[in-house]
PDB file of C-alpha atoms and ligand atoms in Angstrom:
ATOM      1  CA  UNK K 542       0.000   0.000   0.000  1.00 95.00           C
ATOM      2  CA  UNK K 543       1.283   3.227  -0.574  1.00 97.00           C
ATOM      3  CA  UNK K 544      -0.159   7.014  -0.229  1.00 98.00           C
ATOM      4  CA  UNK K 545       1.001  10.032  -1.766  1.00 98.00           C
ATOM      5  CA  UNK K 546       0.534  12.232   0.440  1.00 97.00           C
ATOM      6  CA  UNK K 547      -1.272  15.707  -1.317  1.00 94.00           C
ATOM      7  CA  UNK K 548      -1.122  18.887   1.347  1.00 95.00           C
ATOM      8  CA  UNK K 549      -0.863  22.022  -0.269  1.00 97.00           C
ATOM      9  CA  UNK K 550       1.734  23.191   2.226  1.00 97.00           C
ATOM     10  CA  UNK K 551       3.518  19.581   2.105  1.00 97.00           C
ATOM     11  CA  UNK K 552       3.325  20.197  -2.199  1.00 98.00           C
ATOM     12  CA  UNK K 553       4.670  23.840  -1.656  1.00 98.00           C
ATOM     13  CA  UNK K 554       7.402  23.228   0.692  1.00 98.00           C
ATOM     14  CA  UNK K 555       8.497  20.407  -2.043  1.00 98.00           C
ATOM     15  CA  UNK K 556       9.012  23.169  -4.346  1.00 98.00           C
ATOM     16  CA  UNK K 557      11.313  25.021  -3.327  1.00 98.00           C
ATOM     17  CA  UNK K 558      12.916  21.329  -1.877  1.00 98.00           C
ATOM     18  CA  UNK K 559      12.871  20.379  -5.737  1.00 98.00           C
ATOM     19  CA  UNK K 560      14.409  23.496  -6.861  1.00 98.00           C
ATOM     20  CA  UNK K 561      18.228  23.669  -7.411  1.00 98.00           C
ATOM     21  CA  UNK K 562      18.866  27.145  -6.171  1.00 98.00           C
ATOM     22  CA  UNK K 563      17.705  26.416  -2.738  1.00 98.00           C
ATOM     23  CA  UNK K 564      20.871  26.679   0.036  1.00 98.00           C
ATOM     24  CA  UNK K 565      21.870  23.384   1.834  1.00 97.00           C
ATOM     25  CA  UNK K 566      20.746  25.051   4.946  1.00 98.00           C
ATOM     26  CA  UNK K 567      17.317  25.321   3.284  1.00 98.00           C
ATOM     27  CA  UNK K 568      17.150  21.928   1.800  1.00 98.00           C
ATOM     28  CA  UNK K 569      17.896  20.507   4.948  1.00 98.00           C
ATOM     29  CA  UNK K 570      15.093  22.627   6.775  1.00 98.00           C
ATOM     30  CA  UNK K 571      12.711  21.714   4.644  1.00 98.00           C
ATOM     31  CA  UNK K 572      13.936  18.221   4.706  1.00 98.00           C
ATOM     32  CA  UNK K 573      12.846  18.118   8.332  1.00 98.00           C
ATOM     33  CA  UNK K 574       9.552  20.312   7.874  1.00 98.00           C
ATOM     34  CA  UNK K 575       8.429  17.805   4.980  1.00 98.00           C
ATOM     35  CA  UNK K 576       9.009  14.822   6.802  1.00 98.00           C
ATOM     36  CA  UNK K 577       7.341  16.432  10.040  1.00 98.00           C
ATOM     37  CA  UNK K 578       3.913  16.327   7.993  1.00 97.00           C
ATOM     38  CA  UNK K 579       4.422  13.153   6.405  1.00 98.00           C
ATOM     39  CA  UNK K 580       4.959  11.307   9.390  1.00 98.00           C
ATOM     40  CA  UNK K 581       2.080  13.520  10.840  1.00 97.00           C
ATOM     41  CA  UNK K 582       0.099  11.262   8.228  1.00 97.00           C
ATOM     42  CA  UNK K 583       1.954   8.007   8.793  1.00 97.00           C
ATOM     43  CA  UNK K 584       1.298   7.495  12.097  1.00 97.00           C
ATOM     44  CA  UNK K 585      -2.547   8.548  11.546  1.00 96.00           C
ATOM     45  CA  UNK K 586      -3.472   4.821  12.865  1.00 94.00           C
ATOM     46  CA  UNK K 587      -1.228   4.171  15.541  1.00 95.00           C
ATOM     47  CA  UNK K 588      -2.860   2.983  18.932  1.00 93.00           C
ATOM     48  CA  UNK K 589      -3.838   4.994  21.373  1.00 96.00           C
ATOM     49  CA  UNK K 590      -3.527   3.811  25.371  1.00 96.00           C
ATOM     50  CA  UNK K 591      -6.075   5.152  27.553  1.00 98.00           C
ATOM     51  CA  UNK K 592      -4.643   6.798  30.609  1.00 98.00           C
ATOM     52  CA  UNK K 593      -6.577   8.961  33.835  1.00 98.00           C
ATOM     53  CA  UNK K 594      -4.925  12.404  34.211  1.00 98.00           C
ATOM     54  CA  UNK K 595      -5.826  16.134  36.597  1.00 98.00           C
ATOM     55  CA  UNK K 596      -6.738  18.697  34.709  1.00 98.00           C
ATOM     56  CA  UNK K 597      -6.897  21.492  36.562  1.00 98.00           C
ATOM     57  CA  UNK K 598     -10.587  21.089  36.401  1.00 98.00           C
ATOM     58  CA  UNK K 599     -11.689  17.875  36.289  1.00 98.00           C
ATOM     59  CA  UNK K 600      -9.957  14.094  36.341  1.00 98.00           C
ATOM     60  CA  UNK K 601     -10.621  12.639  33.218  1.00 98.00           C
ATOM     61  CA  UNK K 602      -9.634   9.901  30.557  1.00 98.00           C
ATOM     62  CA  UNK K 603      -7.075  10.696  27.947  1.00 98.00           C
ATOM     63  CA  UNK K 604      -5.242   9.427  25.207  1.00 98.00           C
ATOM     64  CA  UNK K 605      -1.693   8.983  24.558  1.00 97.00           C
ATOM     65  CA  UNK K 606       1.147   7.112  22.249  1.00 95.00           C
ATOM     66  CA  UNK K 607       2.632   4.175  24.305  1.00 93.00           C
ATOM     67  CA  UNK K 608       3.229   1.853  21.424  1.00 95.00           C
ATOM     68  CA  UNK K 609       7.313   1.304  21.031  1.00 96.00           C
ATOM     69  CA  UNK K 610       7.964   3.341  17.758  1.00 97.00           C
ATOM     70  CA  UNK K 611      11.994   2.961  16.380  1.00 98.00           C
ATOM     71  CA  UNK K 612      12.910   5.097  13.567  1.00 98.00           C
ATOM     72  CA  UNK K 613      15.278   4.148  11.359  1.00 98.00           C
ATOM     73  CA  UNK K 614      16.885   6.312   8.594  1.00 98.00           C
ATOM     74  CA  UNK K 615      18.965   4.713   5.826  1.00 98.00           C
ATOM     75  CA  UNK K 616      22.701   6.349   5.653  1.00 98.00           C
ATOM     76  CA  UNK K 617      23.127   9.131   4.653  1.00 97.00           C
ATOM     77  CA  UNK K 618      20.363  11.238   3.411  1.00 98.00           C
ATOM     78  CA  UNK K 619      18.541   9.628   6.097  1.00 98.00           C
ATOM     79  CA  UNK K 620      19.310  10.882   8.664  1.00 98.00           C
ATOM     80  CA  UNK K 621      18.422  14.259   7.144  1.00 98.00           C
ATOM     81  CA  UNK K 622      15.259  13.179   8.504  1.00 98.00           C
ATOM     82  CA  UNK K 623      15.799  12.048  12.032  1.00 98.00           C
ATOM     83  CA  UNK K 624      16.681  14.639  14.154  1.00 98.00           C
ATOM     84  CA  UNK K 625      12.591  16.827  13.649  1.00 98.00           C
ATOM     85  CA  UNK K 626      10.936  12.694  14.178  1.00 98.00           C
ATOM     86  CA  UNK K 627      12.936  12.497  17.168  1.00 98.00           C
ATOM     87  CA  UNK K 628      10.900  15.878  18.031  1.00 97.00           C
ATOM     88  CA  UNK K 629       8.144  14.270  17.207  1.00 97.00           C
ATOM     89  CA  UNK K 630       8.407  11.149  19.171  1.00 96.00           C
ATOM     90  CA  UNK K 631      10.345  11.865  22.099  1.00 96.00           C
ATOM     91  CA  UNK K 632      10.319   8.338  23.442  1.00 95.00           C
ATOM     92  CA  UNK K 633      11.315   6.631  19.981  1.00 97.00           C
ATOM     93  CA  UNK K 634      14.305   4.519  19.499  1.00 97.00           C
ATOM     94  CA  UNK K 635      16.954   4.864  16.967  1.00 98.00           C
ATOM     95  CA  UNK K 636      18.247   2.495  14.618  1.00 98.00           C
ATOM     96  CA  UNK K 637      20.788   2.648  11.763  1.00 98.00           C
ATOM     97  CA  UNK K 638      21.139   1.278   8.386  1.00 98.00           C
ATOM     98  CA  UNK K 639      23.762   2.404   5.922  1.00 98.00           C
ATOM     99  CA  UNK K 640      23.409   1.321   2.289  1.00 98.00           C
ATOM    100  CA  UNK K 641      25.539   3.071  -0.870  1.00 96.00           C
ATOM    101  CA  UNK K 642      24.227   2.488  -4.420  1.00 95.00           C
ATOM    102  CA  UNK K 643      27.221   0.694  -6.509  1.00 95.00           C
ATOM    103  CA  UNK K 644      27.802   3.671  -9.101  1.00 92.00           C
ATOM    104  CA  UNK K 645      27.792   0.823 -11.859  1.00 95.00           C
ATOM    105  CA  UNK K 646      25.204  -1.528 -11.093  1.00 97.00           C
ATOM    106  CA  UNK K 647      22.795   0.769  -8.920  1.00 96.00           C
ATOM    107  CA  UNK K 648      22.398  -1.665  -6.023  1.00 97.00           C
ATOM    108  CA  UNK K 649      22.617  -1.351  -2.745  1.00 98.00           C
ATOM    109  CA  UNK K 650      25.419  -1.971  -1.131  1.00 98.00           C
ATOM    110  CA  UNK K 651      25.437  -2.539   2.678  1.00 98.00           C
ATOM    111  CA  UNK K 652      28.233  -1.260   5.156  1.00 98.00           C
ATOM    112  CA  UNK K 653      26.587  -0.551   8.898  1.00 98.00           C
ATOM    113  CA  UNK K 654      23.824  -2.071  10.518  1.00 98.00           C
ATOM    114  CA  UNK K 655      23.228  -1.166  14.016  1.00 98.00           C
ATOM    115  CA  UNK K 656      19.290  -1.583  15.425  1.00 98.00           C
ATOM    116  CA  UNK K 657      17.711  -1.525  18.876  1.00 97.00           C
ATOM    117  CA  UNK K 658      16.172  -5.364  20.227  1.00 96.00           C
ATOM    118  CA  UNK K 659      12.676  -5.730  19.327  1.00 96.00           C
ATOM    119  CA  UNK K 660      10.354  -5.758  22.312  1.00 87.00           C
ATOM    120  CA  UNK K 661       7.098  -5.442  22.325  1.00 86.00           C
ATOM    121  CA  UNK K 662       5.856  -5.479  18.858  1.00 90.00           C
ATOM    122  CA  UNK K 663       7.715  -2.431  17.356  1.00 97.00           C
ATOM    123  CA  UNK K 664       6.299   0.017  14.473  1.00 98.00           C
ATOM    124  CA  UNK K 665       9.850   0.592  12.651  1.00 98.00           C
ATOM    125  CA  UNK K 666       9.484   4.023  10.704  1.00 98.00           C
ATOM    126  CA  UNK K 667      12.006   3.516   7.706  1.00 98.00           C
ATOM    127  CA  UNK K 668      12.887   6.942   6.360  1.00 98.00           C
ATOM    128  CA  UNK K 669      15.204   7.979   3.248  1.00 98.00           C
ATOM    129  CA  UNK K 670      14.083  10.543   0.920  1.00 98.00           C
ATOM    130  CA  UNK K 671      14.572   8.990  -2.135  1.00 98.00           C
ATOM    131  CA  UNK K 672      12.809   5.749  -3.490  1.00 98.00           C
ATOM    132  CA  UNK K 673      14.447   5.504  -6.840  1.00 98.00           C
ATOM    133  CA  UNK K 674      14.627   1.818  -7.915  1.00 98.00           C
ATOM    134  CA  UNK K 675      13.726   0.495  -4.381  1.00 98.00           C
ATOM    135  CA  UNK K 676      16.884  -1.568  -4.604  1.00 98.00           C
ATOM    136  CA  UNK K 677      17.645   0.103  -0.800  1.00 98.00           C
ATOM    137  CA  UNK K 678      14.414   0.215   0.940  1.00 98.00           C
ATOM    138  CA  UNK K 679      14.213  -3.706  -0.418  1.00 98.00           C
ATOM    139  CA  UNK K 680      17.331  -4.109   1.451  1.00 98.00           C
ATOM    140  CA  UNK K 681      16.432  -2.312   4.253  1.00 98.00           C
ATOM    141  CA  UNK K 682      13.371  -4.072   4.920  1.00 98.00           C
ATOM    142  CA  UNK K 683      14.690  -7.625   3.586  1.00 98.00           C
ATOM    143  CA  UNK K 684      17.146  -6.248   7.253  1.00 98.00           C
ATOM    144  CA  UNK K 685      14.557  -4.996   9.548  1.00 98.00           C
ATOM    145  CA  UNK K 686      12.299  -8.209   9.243  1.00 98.00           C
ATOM    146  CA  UNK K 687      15.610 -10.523   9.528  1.00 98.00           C
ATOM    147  CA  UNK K 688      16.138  -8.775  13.088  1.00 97.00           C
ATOM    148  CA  UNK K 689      12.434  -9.364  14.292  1.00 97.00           C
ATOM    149  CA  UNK K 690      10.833  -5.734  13.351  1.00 98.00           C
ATOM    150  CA  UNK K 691       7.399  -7.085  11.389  1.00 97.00           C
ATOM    151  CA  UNK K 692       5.406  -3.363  11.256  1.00 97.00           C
ATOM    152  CA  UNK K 693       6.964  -1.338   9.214  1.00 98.00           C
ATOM    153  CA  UNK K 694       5.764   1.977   7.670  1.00 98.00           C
ATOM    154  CA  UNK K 695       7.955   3.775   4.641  1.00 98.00           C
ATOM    155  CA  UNK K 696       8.321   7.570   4.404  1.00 98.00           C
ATOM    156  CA  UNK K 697      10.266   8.487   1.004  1.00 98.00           C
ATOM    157  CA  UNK K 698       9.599  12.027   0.121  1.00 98.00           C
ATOM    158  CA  UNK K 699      10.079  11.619  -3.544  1.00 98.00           C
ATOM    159  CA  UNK K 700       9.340   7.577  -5.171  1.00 98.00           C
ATOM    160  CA  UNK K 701       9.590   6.493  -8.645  1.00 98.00           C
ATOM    161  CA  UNK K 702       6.496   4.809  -9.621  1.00 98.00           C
ATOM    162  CA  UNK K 703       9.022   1.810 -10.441  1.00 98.00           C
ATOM    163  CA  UNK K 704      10.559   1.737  -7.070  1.00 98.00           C
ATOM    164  CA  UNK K 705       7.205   1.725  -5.775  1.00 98.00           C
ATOM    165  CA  UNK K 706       5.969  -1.490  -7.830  1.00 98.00           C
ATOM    166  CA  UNK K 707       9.273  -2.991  -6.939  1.00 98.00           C
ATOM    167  CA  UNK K 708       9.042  -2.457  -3.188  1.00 98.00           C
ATOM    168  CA  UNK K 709       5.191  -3.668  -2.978  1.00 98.00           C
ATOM    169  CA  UNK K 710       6.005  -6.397  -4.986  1.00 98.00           C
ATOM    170  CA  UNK K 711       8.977  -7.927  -2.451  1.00 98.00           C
ATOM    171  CA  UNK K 712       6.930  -6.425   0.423  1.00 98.00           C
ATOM    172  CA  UNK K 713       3.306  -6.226  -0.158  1.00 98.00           C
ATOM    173  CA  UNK K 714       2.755  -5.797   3.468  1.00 98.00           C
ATOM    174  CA  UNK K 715       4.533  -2.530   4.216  1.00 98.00           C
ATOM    175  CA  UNK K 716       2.730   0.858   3.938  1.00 98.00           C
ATOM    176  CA  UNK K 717       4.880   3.824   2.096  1.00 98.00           C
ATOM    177  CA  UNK K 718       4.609   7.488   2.745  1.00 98.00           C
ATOM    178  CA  UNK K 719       5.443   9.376   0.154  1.00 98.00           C
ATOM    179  CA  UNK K 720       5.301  13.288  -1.239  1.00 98.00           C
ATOM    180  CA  UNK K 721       5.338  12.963  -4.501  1.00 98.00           C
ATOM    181  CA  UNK K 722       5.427  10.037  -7.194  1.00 98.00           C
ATOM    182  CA  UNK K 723       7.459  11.341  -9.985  1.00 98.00           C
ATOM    183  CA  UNK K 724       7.821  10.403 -13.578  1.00 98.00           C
ATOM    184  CA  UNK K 725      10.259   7.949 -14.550  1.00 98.00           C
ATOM    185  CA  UNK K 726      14.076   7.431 -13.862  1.00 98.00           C
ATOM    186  CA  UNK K 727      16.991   8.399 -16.101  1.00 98.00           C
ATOM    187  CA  UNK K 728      19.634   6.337 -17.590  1.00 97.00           C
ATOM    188  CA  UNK K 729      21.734   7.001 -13.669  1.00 96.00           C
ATOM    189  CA  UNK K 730      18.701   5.749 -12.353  1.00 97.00           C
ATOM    190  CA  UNK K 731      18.171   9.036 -10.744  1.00 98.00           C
ATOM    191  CA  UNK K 732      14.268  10.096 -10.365  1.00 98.00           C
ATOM    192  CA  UNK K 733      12.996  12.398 -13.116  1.00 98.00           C
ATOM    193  CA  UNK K 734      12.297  15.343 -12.494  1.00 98.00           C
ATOM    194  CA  UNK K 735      13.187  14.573  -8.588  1.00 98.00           C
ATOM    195  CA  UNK K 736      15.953  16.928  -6.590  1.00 98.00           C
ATOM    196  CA  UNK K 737      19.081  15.622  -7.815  1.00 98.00           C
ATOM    197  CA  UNK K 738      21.290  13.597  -5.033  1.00 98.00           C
ATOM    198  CA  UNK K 739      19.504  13.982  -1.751  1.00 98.00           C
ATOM    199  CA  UNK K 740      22.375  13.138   0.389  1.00 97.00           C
ATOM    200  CA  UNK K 741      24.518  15.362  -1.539  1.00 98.00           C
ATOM    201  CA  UNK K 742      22.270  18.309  -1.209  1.00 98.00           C
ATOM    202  CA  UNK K 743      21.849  17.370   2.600  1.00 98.00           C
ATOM    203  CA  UNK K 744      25.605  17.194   3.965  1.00 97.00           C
ATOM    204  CA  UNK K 745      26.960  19.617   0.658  1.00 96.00           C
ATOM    205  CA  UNK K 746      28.949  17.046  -0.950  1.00 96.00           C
ATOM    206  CA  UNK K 747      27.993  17.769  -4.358  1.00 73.00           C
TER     207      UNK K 747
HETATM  208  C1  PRP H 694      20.234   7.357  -2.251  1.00 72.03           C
HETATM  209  C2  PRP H 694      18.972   7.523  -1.443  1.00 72.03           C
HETATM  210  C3  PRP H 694      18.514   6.100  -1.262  1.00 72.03           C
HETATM  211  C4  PRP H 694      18.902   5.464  -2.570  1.00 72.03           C
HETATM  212  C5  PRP H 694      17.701   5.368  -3.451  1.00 72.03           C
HETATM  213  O1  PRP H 694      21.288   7.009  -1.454  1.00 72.03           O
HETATM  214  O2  PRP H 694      19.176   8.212  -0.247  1.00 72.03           O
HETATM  215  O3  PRP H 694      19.112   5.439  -0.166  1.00 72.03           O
HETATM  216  O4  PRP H 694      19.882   6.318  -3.175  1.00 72.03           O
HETATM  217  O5  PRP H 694      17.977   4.680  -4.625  1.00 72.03           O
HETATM  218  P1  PRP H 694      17.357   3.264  -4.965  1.00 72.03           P
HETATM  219  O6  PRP H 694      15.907   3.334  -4.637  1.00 72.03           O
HETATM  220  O7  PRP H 694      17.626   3.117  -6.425  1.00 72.03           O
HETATM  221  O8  PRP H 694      18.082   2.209  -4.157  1.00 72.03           O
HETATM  222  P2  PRP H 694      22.791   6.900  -2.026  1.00 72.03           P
HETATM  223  O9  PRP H 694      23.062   5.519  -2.476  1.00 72.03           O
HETATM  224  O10 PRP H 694      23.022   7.991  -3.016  1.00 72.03           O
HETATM  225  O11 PRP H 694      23.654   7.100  -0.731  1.00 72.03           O
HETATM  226  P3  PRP H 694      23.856   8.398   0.209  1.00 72.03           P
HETATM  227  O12 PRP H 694      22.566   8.588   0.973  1.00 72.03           O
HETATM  228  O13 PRP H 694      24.982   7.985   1.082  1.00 72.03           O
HETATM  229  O14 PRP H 694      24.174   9.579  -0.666  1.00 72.03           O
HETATM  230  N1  URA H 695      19.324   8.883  -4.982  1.00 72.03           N
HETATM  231  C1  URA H 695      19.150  10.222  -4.953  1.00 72.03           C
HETATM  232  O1  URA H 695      19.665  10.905  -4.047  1.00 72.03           O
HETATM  233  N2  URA H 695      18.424  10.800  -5.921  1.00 72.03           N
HETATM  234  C2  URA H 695      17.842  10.088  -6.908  1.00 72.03           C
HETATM  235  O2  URA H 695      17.166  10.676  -7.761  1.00 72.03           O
HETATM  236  C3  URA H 695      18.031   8.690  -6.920  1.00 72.03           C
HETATM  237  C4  URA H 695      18.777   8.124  -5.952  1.00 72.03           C
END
């Protein structure tokens, strides 16, 4: 299942994300701001625990987020993302995963894993703001699920509609998050028109 997710202030702040005259300070605000409201949409279902508080008025029963929630953003650009969900979700843990695309073939090519022990049923929150073939969030979830983390929820800002197919098809039971679905890849297997190299643009690498 996936959602793009259609907010005029979500599609406006993509703009000027898209754009290559914005500043790396920018693109890395807007970065967080964008994933701030996607994740504002991801987590639309998660369970609510009942719990008796004071106002200063009355006692009463209220609602709160006790379900264990680990985010985990794919190295690098990923962790573009982590520092405003951490805002977010105070009580989250933090996991790691760092995959490289090969520059010839495109795949993804693993160098550090490092994730908290499941306990209690986690809801892993995969970010990376690119879903161009799907070769890495395949291999990120092919990773999560081999260490025990079952519910998993994707937030890409930009996806290829190929990436998407390919990541439903090896994991029809994940739900993706996504900004925009843009038109195709290039011959680089870069997304078309997409923002160029997110990581790049992120730590100013380019
Ligand atoms: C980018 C991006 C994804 C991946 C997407 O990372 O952040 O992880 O490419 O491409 P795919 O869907 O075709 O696998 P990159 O390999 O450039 O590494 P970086 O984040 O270290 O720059
Ligand atoms: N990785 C990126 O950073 N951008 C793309 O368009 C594809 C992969």
């Amino acid at each position: 299942m996936h959602e793009a997710v259609q907010h005029p202030i979500l599609q406006h702040k993509l703009s000027y994300l898209r754009d290559k005259q914005t500043s790396n300070k920018e693109f890395r605000e807007l970065i967080s701001e964008i994933t701030m409201l996607l994740a504002y949409e991801a987590l639309k279902n998660v369970e609510l625990t009942p719990v008796t508080i004071e106002t200063p008025i009355a006692s009463m029963t209220a609602q709160r987020v006790t379900h264990d929630i680990v985010i985990v953003p794919v190295l690098r650009a990923g962790v573009g993302m982590l520092n405003c969900l951490c805002d977010l979700i105070p009580t989250a843990r933090v996991g790691f995963i760092g995959l490289y695309r090969d520059h010839d073939t495109k795949l993804p090519v693993e160098y550090y894993v490092k994730l908290p022990p499941v306990a209690n049923d986690p809801i892993a929150i995969l970010v990376d703001p690119m879903l161009a073939t799907g070769g890495s969030t395949i291999a990120a979830i092919d990773l999560l699920k081999q260490e025990g983390f079952y519910n998993i929820i994707i937030v890409s800002i930009v996806s290829a509609p190929e990436g998407l197919e390919a990541v439903e098809n090896a994991h029809p039971d994940v739900r993706i998050y996504t900004a925009a679905i843009d038109d195709c890849l290039n011959d680089n297997k870069y997304i078309v028109p997409g923002l160029g190299d997110a990581g790049d643009r992120i730590f100013g690498t380019t």
